[in-house]
Amino acid sequence: MLVSSHQGSFMAKIIDGKSLALSLRENVAEQAADFSDETGIAPTLAVVLIGEDPASQIYVGRKLAACRKAGINSIEHRLAVDTTQEELLTLIDRLNADDCVHGILVQLPLPPGLNANELLNRIDPAKDVDGFHPVNVGRLSTGTEGLIPCTPLGCMMLLETVVEDFRGMQAVVIGKSNIVGKPVALLLLERECTVTVTHILTRDLDRIVRAADIIVVAAGSPGLVRGSWIKPGAIIIDVGINRITNERGETYIVGDACSEELSHAGAYTPVPGGVGPMTVACLLSNTMKAARHQYRALAPMPVDQEAVSSN
Ligand code: GUN
């Protein structure tokens, strides 16, 4: 474990998600250029946004801008808040059938009245760049190759910058959402951490966190995790993005951990500038993975193999 050298020195390392995301995005841009050169096809992501949720508008804007910068083609479907479930299912069917579309993302949350599970389950698992389809969830839970949800994938990449060997480490995941908590717990388990998942009804959360070497907090609760809960040298990955307004009416973003109390930690991710940028970079990376996989699946068989398979 790289961070062990920080123990006792009270100099927490700040894990720079912005710069890690930048290098991943540069790598994806090279992949996209190579893919286009090799295949004559532009890797393409379809993004579906329903309604006017302001946070979703910002997130989708960032995802589309990141695609443009990386040389990934994006197709926007911005739909009215009163779009019906049937209309959305038809759109997904159309995108599934379109060989020019390699990735499909339906931005969550959906407006009330729409059934997110039914829509996510309709996406072709090969195009499911969010990794939310039950087939990809199943692959993750059995440790087999598939598309992994972007934020959990980003959390693991950030952890890998400070942890050499995960085996036997105590990891606590705060929050049991399908988007972050559950998949990140599975990824940590796959690396042979001993994983505890906590949630809103968990008792003695502070006591559980005090035993942890790794804490991933995705609770959506500003300042939930206090410095006094953190074992010296522990690593905190803060997934929270909470908008706070102070008494002067100024708004700012804070995470789920009290960052000013973490000087004795081994390392932690800042908010903003930690997990957030990695989510977008991992979406691009998943889009390339999906594009390569589909191209291989659709590419005409080499002549000699065709002869073998017809025998
Ligand atoms: N809303 C919040 N996070 C996500 C995400 O990772 N993917 C999608 N599709 N919607 C989200």
PDB file of C-alpha atoms and ligand atoms in Angstrom:
ATOM      1  CA  MET A   1       0.000   0.000   0.000  1.00  0.00           C
ATOM      2  CA  LEU A   2       1.670   3.233  -1.108  1.00  0.00           C
ATOM      3  CA  VAL A   3      -0.004   5.435   1.485  1.00  0.00           C
ATOM      4  CA  SER A   4       1.480   3.608   4.471  1.00  0.00           C
ATOM      5  CA  SER A   5       4.454   5.993   4.330  1.00  0.00           C
ATOM      6  CA  HIS A   6       2.092   8.861   5.192  1.00  0.00           C
ATOM      7  CA  GLN A   7       0.941   7.257   8.399  1.00  0.00           C
ATOM      8  CA  GLY A   8       1.986   9.256  11.418  1.00  0.00           C
ATOM      9  CA  SER A   9       3.244  12.180   9.347  1.00  0.00           C
ATOM     10  CA  PHE A  10      -0.246  13.796   9.204  1.00  0.00           C
ATOM     11  CA  MET A  11       0.209  14.896   5.642  1.00  0.00           C
ATOM     12  CA  ALA A  12      -2.800  13.611   3.757  1.00  0.00           C
ATOM     13  CA  LYS A  13      -2.250  13.275   0.040  1.00  0.00           C
ATOM     14  CA  ILE A  14      -4.903  14.924  -2.109  1.00  0.00           C
ATOM     15  CA  ILE A  15      -5.770  12.611  -4.999  1.00  0.00           C
ATOM     16  CA  ASP A  16      -6.009  14.789  -8.085  1.00  0.00           C
ATOM     17  CA  GLY A  17      -8.996  13.525 -10.068  1.00  0.00           C
ATOM     18  CA  LYS A  18      -8.739  16.361 -12.561  1.00  0.00           C
ATOM     19  CA  SER A  19      -5.293  15.426 -13.766  1.00  0.00           C
ATOM     20  CA  LEU A  20      -6.008  11.666 -13.769  1.00  0.00           C
ATOM     21  CA  ALA A  21      -9.184  12.326 -15.781  1.00  0.00           C
ATOM     22  CA  LEU A  22      -7.245  14.510 -18.201  1.00  0.00           C
ATOM     23  CA  SER A  23      -4.721  11.769 -18.903  1.00  0.00           C
ATOM     24  CA  LEU A  24      -7.512   9.200 -19.356  1.00  0.00           C
ATOM     25  CA  ARG A  25      -9.288  11.564 -21.744  1.00  0.00           C
ATOM     26  CA  GLU A  26      -6.084  12.038 -23.739  1.00  0.00           C
ATOM     27  CA  ASN A  27      -5.702   8.283 -23.909  1.00  0.00           C
ATOM     28  CA  VAL A  28      -9.319   7.907 -25.081  1.00  0.00           C
ATOM     29  CA  ALA A  29      -8.770  10.584 -27.744  1.00  0.00           C
ATOM     30  CA  GLU A  30      -5.881   8.499 -29.128  1.00  0.00           C
ATOM     31  CA  GLN A  31      -8.063   5.372 -29.049  1.00  0.00           C
ATOM     32  CA  ALA A  32     -10.852   7.229 -30.874  1.00  0.00           C
ATOM     33  CA  ALA A  33      -8.467   8.489 -33.574  1.00  0.00           C
ATOM     34  CA  ASP A  34      -6.982   4.985 -34.053  1.00  0.00           C
ATOM     35  CA  PHE A  35     -10.470   3.447 -34.200  1.00  0.00           C
ATOM     36  CA  SER A  36     -11.645   5.947 -36.830  1.00  0.00           C
ATOM     37  CA  ASP A  37      -8.479   5.459 -38.911  1.00  0.00           C
ATOM     38  CA  GLU A  38      -8.740   1.696 -38.732  1.00  0.00           C
ATOM     39  CA  THR A  39     -12.467   1.271 -39.327  1.00  0.00           C
ATOM     40  CA  GLY A  40     -13.553   4.430 -41.152  1.00  0.00           C
ATOM     41  CA  ILE A  41     -16.311   4.741 -38.517  1.00  0.00           C
ATOM     42  CA  ALA A  42     -16.661   7.454 -35.877  1.00  0.00           C
ATOM     43  CA  PRO A  43     -17.204   6.041 -32.372  1.00  0.00           C
ATOM     44  CA  THR A  44     -20.657   7.348 -31.426  1.00  0.00           C
ATOM     45  CA  LEU A  45     -22.527   7.924 -28.167  1.00  0.00           C
ATOM     46  CA  ALA A  46     -26.276   8.658 -28.067  1.00  0.00           C
ATOM     47  CA  VAL A  47     -27.353  10.677 -25.024  1.00  0.00           C
ATOM     48  CA  VAL A  48     -31.018  10.830 -24.029  1.00  0.00           C
ATOM     49  CA  LEU A  49     -32.123  13.607 -21.673  1.00  0.00           C
ATOM     50  CA  ILE A  50     -35.770  13.897 -20.688  1.00  0.00           C
ATOM     51  CA  GLY A  51     -37.124  17.039 -19.045  1.00  0.00           C
ATOM     52  CA  GLU A  52     -35.466  20.147 -17.659  1.00  0.00           C
ATOM     53  CA  ASP A  53     -33.704  19.015 -14.465  1.00  0.00           C
ATOM     54  CA  PRO A  54     -30.965  21.685 -14.076  1.00  0.00           C
ATOM     55  CA  ALA A  55     -28.296  19.341 -12.649  1.00  0.00           C
ATOM     56  CA  SER A  56     -28.936  16.789 -15.422  1.00  0.00           C
ATOM     57  CA  GLN A  57     -28.631  19.543 -18.049  1.00  0.00           C
ATOM     58  CA  ILE A  58     -25.203  20.457 -16.657  1.00  0.00           C
ATOM     59  CA  TYR A  59     -24.005  16.847 -16.471  1.00  0.00           C
ATOM     60  CA  VAL A  60     -25.189  16.070 -20.006  1.00  0.00           C
ATOM     61  CA  GLY A  61     -23.551  19.274 -21.287  1.00  0.00           C
ATOM     62  CA  ARG A  62     -20.239  18.138 -19.753  1.00  0.00           C
ATOM     63  CA  LYS A  63     -20.540  14.658 -21.227  1.00  0.00           C
ATOM     64  CA  LEU A  64     -21.230  16.024 -24.722  1.00  0.00           C
ATOM     65  CA  ALA A  65     -18.365  18.533 -24.513  1.00  0.00           C
ATOM     66  CA  ALA A  66     -16.004  15.766 -23.379  1.00  0.00           C
ATOM     67  CA  CYS A  67     -17.067  13.609 -26.363  1.00  0.00           C
ATOM     68  CA  ARG A  68     -16.337  16.468 -28.760  1.00  0.00           C
ATOM     69  CA  LYS A  69     -12.864  16.991 -27.282  1.00  0.00           C
ATOM     70  CA  ALA A  70     -12.030  13.286 -27.462  1.00  0.00           C
ATOM     71  CA  GLY A  71     -13.152  12.885 -31.088  1.00  0.00           C
ATOM     72  CA  ILE A  72     -16.197  10.801 -30.141  1.00  0.00           C
ATOM     73  CA  ASN A  73     -19.313  11.605 -32.135  1.00  0.00           C
ATOM     74  CA  SER A  74     -22.364  12.346 -29.972  1.00  0.00           C
ATOM     75  CA  ILE A  75     -26.059  12.360 -30.811  1.00  0.00           C
ATOM     76  CA  GLU A  76     -28.319  14.308 -28.474  1.00  0.00           C
ATOM     77  CA  HIS A  77     -31.937  13.412 -27.838  1.00  0.00           C
ATOM     78  CA  ARG A  78     -33.371  16.172 -25.639  1.00  0.00           C
ATOM     79  CA  LEU A  79     -36.996  15.267 -25.030  1.00  0.00           C
ATOM     80  CA  ALA A  80     -39.926  17.030 -23.392  1.00  0.00           C
ATOM     81  CA  VAL A  81     -40.858  16.238 -19.799  1.00  0.00           C
ATOM     82  CA  ASP A  82     -44.153  14.705 -21.000  1.00  0.00           C
ATOM     83  CA  THR A  83     -42.470  12.149 -23.290  1.00  0.00           C
ATOM     84  CA  THR A  84     -44.169   8.805 -22.731  1.00  0.00           C
ATOM     85  CA  GLN A  85     -42.603   5.512 -21.703  1.00  0.00           C
ATOM     86  CA  GLU A  86     -43.675   4.009 -25.057  1.00  0.00           C
ATOM     87  CA  GLU A  87     -41.979   6.807 -27.021  1.00  0.00           C
ATOM     88  CA  LEU A  88     -38.777   6.262 -25.032  1.00  0.00           C
ATOM     89  CA  LEU A  89     -38.848   2.499 -25.540  1.00  0.00           C
ATOM     90  CA  THR A  90     -39.271   3.076 -29.282  1.00  0.00           C
ATOM     91  CA  LEU A  91     -36.312   5.468 -29.311  1.00  0.00           C
ATOM     92  CA  ILE A  92     -34.144   2.944 -27.448  1.00  0.00           C
ATOM     93  CA  ASP A  93     -35.147   0.189 -29.879  1.00  0.00           C
ATOM     94  CA  ARG A  94     -34.145   2.458 -32.760  1.00  0.00           C
ATOM     95  CA  LEU A  95     -30.763   3.278 -31.179  1.00  0.00           C
ATOM     96  CA  ASN A  96     -30.172  -0.417 -30.402  1.00  0.00           C
ATOM     97  CA  ALA A  97     -30.762  -1.294 -34.062  1.00  0.00           C
ATOM     98  CA  ASP A  98     -28.540   1.507 -35.411  1.00  0.00           C
ATOM     99  CA  ASP A  99     -25.062   0.129 -36.178  1.00  0.00           C
ATOM    100  CA  CYS A 100     -23.686   3.681 -36.215  1.00  0.00           C
ATOM    101  CA  VAL A 101     -24.500   4.060 -32.484  1.00  0.00           C
ATOM    102  CA  HIS A 102     -22.047   2.312 -30.137  1.00  0.00           C
ATOM    103  CA  GLY A 103     -23.138   3.680 -26.766  1.00  0.00           C
ATOM    104  CA  ILE A 104     -26.513   4.682 -25.308  1.00  0.00           C
ATOM    105  CA  LEU A 105     -26.904   6.756 -22.147  1.00  0.00           C
ATOM    106  CA  VAL A 106     -30.245   7.716 -20.599  1.00  0.00           C
ATOM    107  CA  GLN A 107     -29.547  10.476 -18.070  1.00  0.00           C
ATOM    108  CA  LEU A 108     -31.034   9.823 -14.633  1.00  0.00           C
ATOM    109  CA  PRO A 109     -33.109  10.725 -12.722  1.00  0.00           C
ATOM    110  CA  LEU A 110     -36.118  10.549 -15.008  1.00  0.00           C
ATOM    111  CA  PRO A 111     -39.183  12.763 -14.591  1.00  0.00           C
ATOM    112  CA  PRO A 112     -41.878  11.244 -12.353  1.00  0.00           C
ATOM    113  CA  GLY A 113     -44.126   8.675 -14.048  1.00  0.00           C
ATOM    114  CA  LEU A 114     -41.369   7.090 -16.165  1.00  0.00           C
ATOM    115  CA  ASN A 115     -40.038   3.647 -15.317  1.00  0.00           C
ATOM    116  CA  ALA A 116     -36.229   3.844 -15.310  1.00  0.00           C
ATOM    117  CA  ASN A 117     -35.665   0.102 -14.869  1.00  0.00           C
ATOM    118  CA  GLU A 118     -37.778  -0.799 -17.871  1.00  0.00           C
ATOM    119  CA  LEU A 119     -35.843   1.690 -20.039  1.00  0.00           C
ATOM    120  CA  LEU A 120     -32.405   0.644 -18.800  1.00  0.00           C
ATOM    121  CA  ASN A 121     -33.275  -3.026 -19.297  1.00  0.00           C
ATOM    122  CA  ARG A 122     -34.229  -2.283 -22.914  1.00  0.00           C
ATOM    123  CA  ILE A 123     -30.761  -0.947 -23.835  1.00  0.00           C
ATOM    124  CA  ASP A 124     -28.616  -3.483 -25.710  1.00  0.00           C
ATOM    125  CA  PRO A 125     -26.073  -4.625 -23.059  1.00  0.00           C
ATOM    126  CA  ALA A 126     -23.299  -4.169 -25.642  1.00  0.00           C
ATOM    127  CA  LYS A 127     -24.221  -0.452 -25.904  1.00  0.00           C
ATOM    128  CA  ASP A 128     -24.866   0.027 -22.184  1.00  0.00           C
ATOM    129  CA  VAL A 129     -21.998   2.460 -21.470  1.00  0.00           C
ATOM    130  CA  ASP A 130     -23.460   3.193 -18.009  1.00  0.00           C
ATOM    131  CA  GLY A 131     -23.183  -0.483 -17.044  1.00  0.00           C
ATOM    132  CA  PHE A 132     -26.695  -0.430 -15.549  1.00  0.00           C
ATOM    133  CA  HIS A 133     -28.253  -3.268 -17.594  1.00  0.00           C
ATOM    134  CA  PRO A 134     -28.834  -6.464 -15.553  1.00  0.00           C
ATOM    135  CA  VAL A 135     -26.518  -8.376 -17.910  1.00  0.00           C
ATOM    136  CA  ASN A 136     -23.644  -6.007 -17.107  1.00  0.00           C
ATOM    137  CA  VAL A 137     -24.588  -5.949 -13.406  1.00  0.00           C
ATOM    138  CA  GLY A 138     -24.483  -9.761 -13.480  1.00  0.00           C
ATOM    139  CA  ARG A 139     -21.097  -9.764 -15.217  1.00  0.00           C
ATOM    140  CA  LEU A 140     -19.744  -7.381 -12.586  1.00  0.00           C
ATOM    141  CA  SER A 141     -21.077  -9.517  -9.756  1.00  0.00           C
ATOM    142  CA  THR A 142     -19.474 -12.644 -11.222  1.00  0.00           C
ATOM    143  CA  GLY A 143     -16.203 -10.879 -12.021  1.00  0.00           C
ATOM    144  CA  THR A 144     -16.514 -11.386 -15.781  1.00  0.00           C
ATOM    145  CA  GLU A 145     -15.753  -8.910 -18.562  1.00  0.00           C
ATOM    146  CA  GLY A 146     -18.477  -6.307 -19.164  1.00  0.00           C
ATOM    147  CA  LEU A 147     -19.230  -2.600 -19.088  1.00  0.00           C
ATOM    148  CA  ILE A 148     -18.670  -1.203 -15.569  1.00  0.00           C
ATOM    149  CA  PRO A 149     -20.590   1.823 -14.211  1.00  0.00           C
ATOM    150  CA  CYS A 150     -18.561   5.004 -14.743  1.00  0.00           C
ATOM    151  CA  THR A 151     -18.396   6.485 -11.229  1.00  0.00           C
ATOM    152  CA  PRO A 152     -17.371   3.208  -9.528  1.00  0.00           C
ATOM    153  CA  LEU A 153     -14.775   2.612 -12.267  1.00  0.00           C
ATOM    154  CA  GLY A 154     -13.426   6.125 -11.661  1.00  0.00           C
ATOM    155  CA  CYS A 155     -13.311   5.491  -7.881  1.00  0.00           C
ATOM    156  CA  MET A 156     -11.187   2.376  -8.449  1.00  0.00           C
ATOM    157  CA  MET A 157      -8.806   4.218 -10.774  1.00  0.00           C
ATOM    158  CA  LEU A 158      -8.365   6.945  -8.158  1.00  0.00           C
ATOM    159  CA  LEU A 159      -7.722   4.327  -5.462  1.00  0.00           C
ATOM    160  CA  GLU A 160      -5.172   2.605  -7.676  1.00  0.00           C
ATOM    161  CA  THR A 161      -3.045   5.780  -7.614  1.00  0.00           C
ATOM    162  CA  VAL A 162      -2.473   5.319  -3.859  1.00  0.00           C
ATOM    163  CA  VAL A 163      -3.033   1.612  -3.172  1.00  0.00           C
ATOM    164  CA  GLU A 164      -0.601  -0.974  -4.484  1.00  0.00           C
ATOM    165  CA  ASP A 165      -2.249  -4.100  -3.100  1.00  0.00           C
ATOM    166  CA  PHE A 166      -5.914  -4.139  -2.091  1.00  0.00           C
ATOM    167  CA  ARG A 167      -5.888  -7.675  -0.749  1.00  0.00           C
ATOM    168  CA  GLY A 168      -7.195  -7.956   2.788  1.00  0.00           C
ATOM    169  CA  MET A 169      -7.853  -4.225   3.200  1.00  0.00           C
ATOM    170  CA  GLN A 170     -10.958  -3.211   5.154  1.00  0.00           C
ATOM    171  CA  ALA A 171     -13.216  -1.166   2.855  1.00  0.00           C
ATOM    172  CA  VAL A 172     -16.390   0.601   3.921  1.00  0.00           C
ATOM    173  CA  VAL A 173     -18.849   1.828   1.286  1.00  0.00           C
ATOM    174  CA  ILE A 174     -21.368   4.359   2.585  1.00  0.00           C
ATOM    175  CA  GLY A 175     -24.527   4.274   0.445  1.00  0.00           C
ATOM    176  CA  LYS A 176     -26.114   1.313  -1.315  1.00  0.00           C
ATOM    177  CA  SER A 177     -27.261   2.876  -4.598  1.00  0.00           C
ATOM    178  CA  ASN A 178     -27.281   0.881  -7.831  1.00  0.00           C
ATOM    179  CA  ILE A 179     -25.244   3.631  -9.520  1.00  0.00           C
ATOM    180  CA  VAL A 180     -22.356   3.837  -7.034  1.00  0.00           C
ATOM    181  CA  GLY A 181     -22.561   1.959  -3.708  1.00  0.00           C
ATOM    182  CA  LYS A 182     -23.361  -1.562  -4.873  1.00  0.00           C
ATOM    183  CA  PRO A 183     -21.049  -1.635  -7.936  1.00  0.00           C
ATOM    184  CA  VAL A 184     -18.101  -0.063  -6.096  1.00  0.00           C
ATOM    185  CA  ALA A 185     -18.547  -2.643  -3.318  1.00  0.00           C
ATOM    186  CA  LEU A 186     -18.391  -5.426  -5.938  1.00  0.00           C
ATOM    187  CA  LEU A 187     -15.244  -3.952  -7.491  1.00  0.00           C
ATOM    188  CA  LEU A 188     -13.549  -3.727  -4.087  1.00  0.00           C
ATOM    189  CA  LEU A 189     -14.604  -7.293  -3.322  1.00  0.00           C
ATOM    190  CA  GLU A 190     -13.147  -8.413  -6.651  1.00  0.00           C
ATOM    191  CA  ARG A 191      -9.825  -6.920  -5.503  1.00  0.00           C
ATOM    192  CA  GLU A 192     -10.150  -9.011  -2.337  1.00  0.00           C
ATOM    193  CA  CYS A 193     -10.922  -6.247   0.104  1.00  0.00           C
ATOM    194  CA  THR A 194     -13.145  -7.094   3.073  1.00  0.00           C
ATOM    195  CA  VAL A 195     -16.152  -4.932   2.241  1.00  0.00           C
ATOM    196  CA  THR A 196     -18.880  -3.492   4.446  1.00  0.00           C
ATOM    197  CA  VAL A 197     -21.760  -1.637   2.795  1.00  0.00           C
ATOM    198  CA  THR A 198     -23.661   0.798   4.994  1.00  0.00           C
ATOM    199  CA  HIS A 199     -26.867   2.715   4.384  1.00  0.00           C
ATOM    200  CA  ILE A 200     -29.299   5.124   5.949  1.00  0.00           C
ATOM    201  CA  LEU A 201     -30.454   2.652   8.615  1.00  0.00           C
ATOM    202  CA  THR A 202     -26.964   1.457   9.567  1.00  0.00           C
ATOM    203  CA  ARG A 203     -26.304   1.812  13.276  1.00  0.00           C
ATOM    204  CA  ASP A 204     -22.960   3.017  14.703  1.00  0.00           C
ATOM    205  CA  LEU A 205     -21.686   4.245  11.333  1.00  0.00           C
ATOM    206  CA  ASP A 206     -18.797   6.082  13.024  1.00  0.00           C
ATOM    207  CA  ARG A 207     -17.592   2.867  14.679  1.00  0.00           C
ATOM    208  CA  ILE A 208     -17.711   0.973  11.373  1.00  0.00           C
ATOM    209  CA  VAL A 209     -15.824   3.718   9.530  1.00  0.00           C
ATOM    210  CA  ARG A 210     -13.112   3.852  12.229  1.00  0.00           C
ATOM    211  CA  ALA A 211     -12.063   0.295  11.300  1.00  0.00           C
ATOM    212  CA  ALA A 212     -11.709   1.094   7.597  1.00  0.00           C
ATOM    213  CA  ASP A 213      -8.548   1.368   5.491  1.00  0.00           C
ATOM    214  CA  ILE A 214     -10.626   2.569   2.513  1.00  0.00           C
ATOM    215  CA  ILE A 215     -13.856   4.588   2.736  1.00  0.00           C
ATOM    216  CA  VAL A 216     -15.986   5.296  -0.326  1.00  0.00           C
ATOM    217  CA  VAL A 217     -18.767   7.675   0.621  1.00  0.00           C
ATOM    218  CA  ALA A 218     -21.706   8.180  -1.736  1.00  0.00           C
ATOM    219  CA  ALA A 219     -24.456   9.276   0.624  1.00  0.00           C
ATOM    220  CA  GLY A 220     -25.441  12.695  -0.752  1.00  0.00           C
ATOM    221  CA  SER A 221     -25.150  14.098   2.762  1.00  0.00           C
ATOM    222  CA  PRO A 222     -22.825  17.102   3.105  1.00  0.00           C
ATOM    223  CA  GLY A 223     -20.111  16.655   5.731  1.00  0.00           C
ATOM    224  CA  LEU A 224     -21.495  13.306   6.942  1.00  0.00           C
ATOM    225  CA  VAL A 225     -18.059  11.732   7.486  1.00  0.00           C
ATOM    226  CA  ARG A 226     -16.136  13.488  10.251  1.00  0.00           C
ATOM    227  CA  GLY A 227     -12.377  13.531  10.662  1.00  0.00           C
ATOM    228  CA  SER A 228     -12.721  11.848  14.071  1.00  0.00           C
ATOM    229  CA  TRP A 229     -14.190   8.790  12.292  1.00  0.00           C
ATOM    230  CA  ILE A 230     -11.086   8.317  10.157  1.00  0.00           C
ATOM    231  CA  LYS A 231      -8.259   6.003  11.142  1.00  0.00           C
ATOM    232  CA  PRO A 232      -4.839   7.643  10.570  1.00  0.00           C
ATOM    233  CA  GLY A 233      -3.607   6.709   7.101  1.00  0.00           C
ATOM    234  CA  ALA A 234      -7.029   5.681   5.765  1.00  0.00           C
ATOM    235  CA  ILE A 235      -8.060   6.640   2.234  1.00  0.00           C
ATOM    236  CA  ILE A 236     -11.321   8.473   1.531  1.00  0.00           C
ATOM    237  CA  ILE A 237     -12.995   8.565  -1.871  1.00  0.00           C
ATOM    238  CA  ASP A 238     -15.706  11.208  -1.677  1.00  0.00           C
ATOM    239  CA  VAL A 239     -18.423  10.760  -4.296  1.00  0.00           C
ATOM    240  CA  GLY A 240     -20.741  13.412  -2.806  1.00  0.00           C
ATOM    241  CA  ILE A 241     -21.560  16.517  -4.836  1.00  0.00           C
ATOM    242  CA  ASN A 242     -23.708  18.743  -2.608  1.00  0.00           C
ATOM    243  CA  ARG A 243     -24.640  22.326  -3.443  1.00  0.00           C
ATOM    244  CA  ILE A 244     -24.637  24.470  -0.281  1.00  0.00           C
ATOM    245  CA  THR A 245     -25.790  28.067   0.172  1.00  0.00           C
ATOM    246  CA  ASN A 246     -24.139  29.997   3.024  1.00  0.00           C
ATOM    247  CA  GLU A 247     -25.661  32.813   5.090  1.00  0.00           C
ATOM    248  CA  ARG A 248     -24.396  35.401   2.559  1.00  0.00           C
ATOM    249  CA  GLY A 249     -26.348  33.630  -0.180  1.00  0.00           C
ATOM    250  CA  GLU A 250     -23.210  32.276  -1.888  1.00  0.00           C
ATOM    251  CA  THR A 251     -23.438  28.754  -3.273  1.00  0.00           C
ATOM    252  CA  TYR A 252     -20.606  26.270  -3.358  1.00  0.00           C
ATOM    253  CA  ILE A 253     -20.063  22.534  -3.736  1.00  0.00           C
ATOM    254  CA  VAL A 254     -19.025  20.247  -0.894  1.00  0.00           C
ATOM    255  CA  GLY A 255     -18.603  16.505  -0.583  1.00  0.00           C
ATOM    256  CA  ASP A 256     -19.917  13.974   1.931  1.00  0.00           C
ATOM    257  CA  ALA A 257     -16.732  14.131   4.040  1.00  0.00           C
ATOM    258  CA  CYS A 258     -15.478  17.107   6.100  1.00  0.00           C
ATOM    259  CA  SER A 259     -12.331  17.686   4.017  1.00  0.00           C
ATOM    260  CA  GLU A 260     -10.907  20.228   6.492  1.00  0.00           C
ATOM    261  CA  GLU A 261     -10.770  17.468   9.133  1.00  0.00           C
ATOM    262  CA  LEU A 262      -8.833  14.916   7.056  1.00  0.00           C
ATOM    263  CA  SER A 263      -5.214  15.961   7.594  1.00  0.00           C
ATOM    264  CA  HIS A 264      -4.442  12.646   9.346  1.00  0.00           C
ATOM    265  CA  ALA A 265      -5.877  10.571   6.478  1.00  0.00           C
ATOM    266  CA  GLY A 266      -3.512   8.795   4.108  1.00  0.00           C
ATOM    267  CA  ALA A 267      -5.161  10.310   1.061  1.00  0.00           C
ATOM    268  CA  TYR A 268      -8.501  11.738  -0.009  1.00  0.00           C
ATOM    269  CA  THR A 269     -10.276  13.023  -3.092  1.00  0.00           C
ATOM    270  CA  PRO A 270     -11.281  16.698  -3.090  1.00  0.00           C
ATOM    271  CA  VAL A 271     -14.755  17.941  -4.042  1.00  0.00           C
ATOM    272  CA  PRO A 272     -14.826  19.352  -6.648  1.00  0.00           C
ATOM    273  CA  GLY A 273     -11.898  17.917  -8.615  1.00  0.00           C
ATOM    274  CA  GLY A 274     -11.917  14.310  -7.385  1.00  0.00           C
ATOM    275  CA  VAL A 275     -14.436  11.706  -8.512  1.00  0.00           C
ATOM    276  CA  GLY A 276     -16.571  14.010 -10.721  1.00  0.00           C
ATOM    277  CA  PRO A 277     -14.098  14.424 -13.590  1.00  0.00           C
ATOM    278  CA  MET A 278     -13.371  10.683 -13.556  1.00  0.00           C
ATOM    279  CA  THR A 279     -17.038   9.810 -14.165  1.00  0.00           C
ATOM    280  CA  VAL A 280     -17.022  11.673 -17.478  1.00  0.00           C
ATOM    281  CA  ALA A 281     -13.622  10.282 -18.505  1.00  0.00           C
ATOM    282  CA  CYS A 282     -14.801   6.723 -17.757  1.00  0.00           C
ATOM    283  CA  LEU A 283     -17.917   7.265 -19.864  1.00  0.00           C
ATOM    284  CA  LEU A 284     -15.660   8.072 -22.829  1.00  0.00           C
ATOM    285  CA  SER A 285     -13.519   5.055 -22.071  1.00  0.00           C
ATOM    286  CA  ASN A 286     -16.598   2.794 -21.894  1.00  0.00           C
ATOM    287  CA  THR A 287     -17.842   4.209 -25.205  1.00  0.00           C
ATOM    288  CA  MET A 288     -14.560   3.223 -26.861  1.00  0.00           C
ATOM    289  CA  LYS A 289     -14.702  -0.224 -25.290  1.00  0.00           C
ATOM    290  CA  ALA A 290     -18.267  -0.680 -26.572  1.00  0.00           C
ATOM    291  CA  ALA A 291     -17.340   0.593 -30.049  1.00  0.00           C
ATOM    292  CA  ARG A 292     -14.370  -1.778 -30.365  1.00  0.00           C
ATOM    293  CA  HIS A 293     -16.425  -4.710 -29.122  1.00  0.00           C
ATOM    294  CA  GLN A 294     -19.297  -4.063 -31.545  1.00  0.00           C
ATOM    295  CA  TYR A 295     -16.972  -3.458 -34.461  1.00  0.00           C
ATOM    296  CA  ARG A 296     -15.311  -6.814 -33.819  1.00  0.00           C
ATOM    297  CA  ALA A 297     -18.704  -8.504 -33.512  1.00  0.00           C
ATOM    298  CA  LEU A 298     -19.963  -6.981 -36.787  1.00  0.00           C
ATOM    299  CA  ALA A 299     -16.747  -7.171 -38.814  1.00  0.00           C
ATOM    300  CA  PRO A 300     -16.930  -9.689 -41.664  1.00  0.00           C
ATOM    301  CA  MET A 301     -15.259 -12.966 -40.774  1.00  0.00           C
ATOM    302  CA  PRO A 302     -11.855 -13.605 -42.383  1.00  0.00           C
ATOM    303  CA  VAL A 303     -12.325 -15.872 -45.423  1.00  0.00           C
ATOM    304  CA  ASP A 304     -10.480 -18.874 -43.929  1.00  0.00           C
ATOM    305  CA  GLN A 305     -12.688 -18.807 -40.788  1.00  0.00           C
ATOM    306  CA  GLU A 306     -15.798 -18.504 -42.925  1.00  0.00           C
ATOM    307  CA  ALA A 307     -14.767 -21.725 -44.695  1.00  0.00           C
ATOM    308  CA  VAL A 308     -14.230 -23.480 -41.354  1.00  0.00           C
ATOM    309  CA  SER A 309     -17.564 -22.384 -39.859  1.00  0.00           C
ATOM    310  CA  SER A 310     -19.574 -23.495 -42.931  1.00  0.00           C
ATOM    311  CA  ASN A 311     -18.192 -27.034 -42.659  1.00  0.00           C
TER     312      ASN A 311
HETATM  313  N1  GUN B   1     -27.275  10.458 -13.048  1.00  0.00           N
HETATM  314  C1  GUN B   1     -26.352  10.563 -12.068  1.00  0.00           C
HETATM  315  N2  GUN B   1     -25.288   9.789 -12.325  1.00  0.00           N
HETATM  316  C2  GUN B   1     -25.542   9.174 -13.497  1.00  0.00           C
HETATM  317  C3  GUN B   1     -24.798   8.245 -14.279  1.00  0.00           C
HETATM  318  O1  GUN B   1     -23.685   7.810 -13.954  1.00  0.00           O
HETATM  319  N3  GUN B   1     -25.412   7.856 -15.436  1.00  0.00           N
HETATM  320  C4  GUN B   1     -26.644   8.302 -15.814  1.00  0.00           C
HETATM  321  N4  GUN B   1     -27.154   7.847 -16.950  1.00  0.00           N
HETATM  322  N5  GUN B   1     -27.345   9.158 -15.096  1.00  0.00           N
HETATM  323  C5  GUN B   1     -26.789   9.598 -13.951  1.00  0.00           C
END
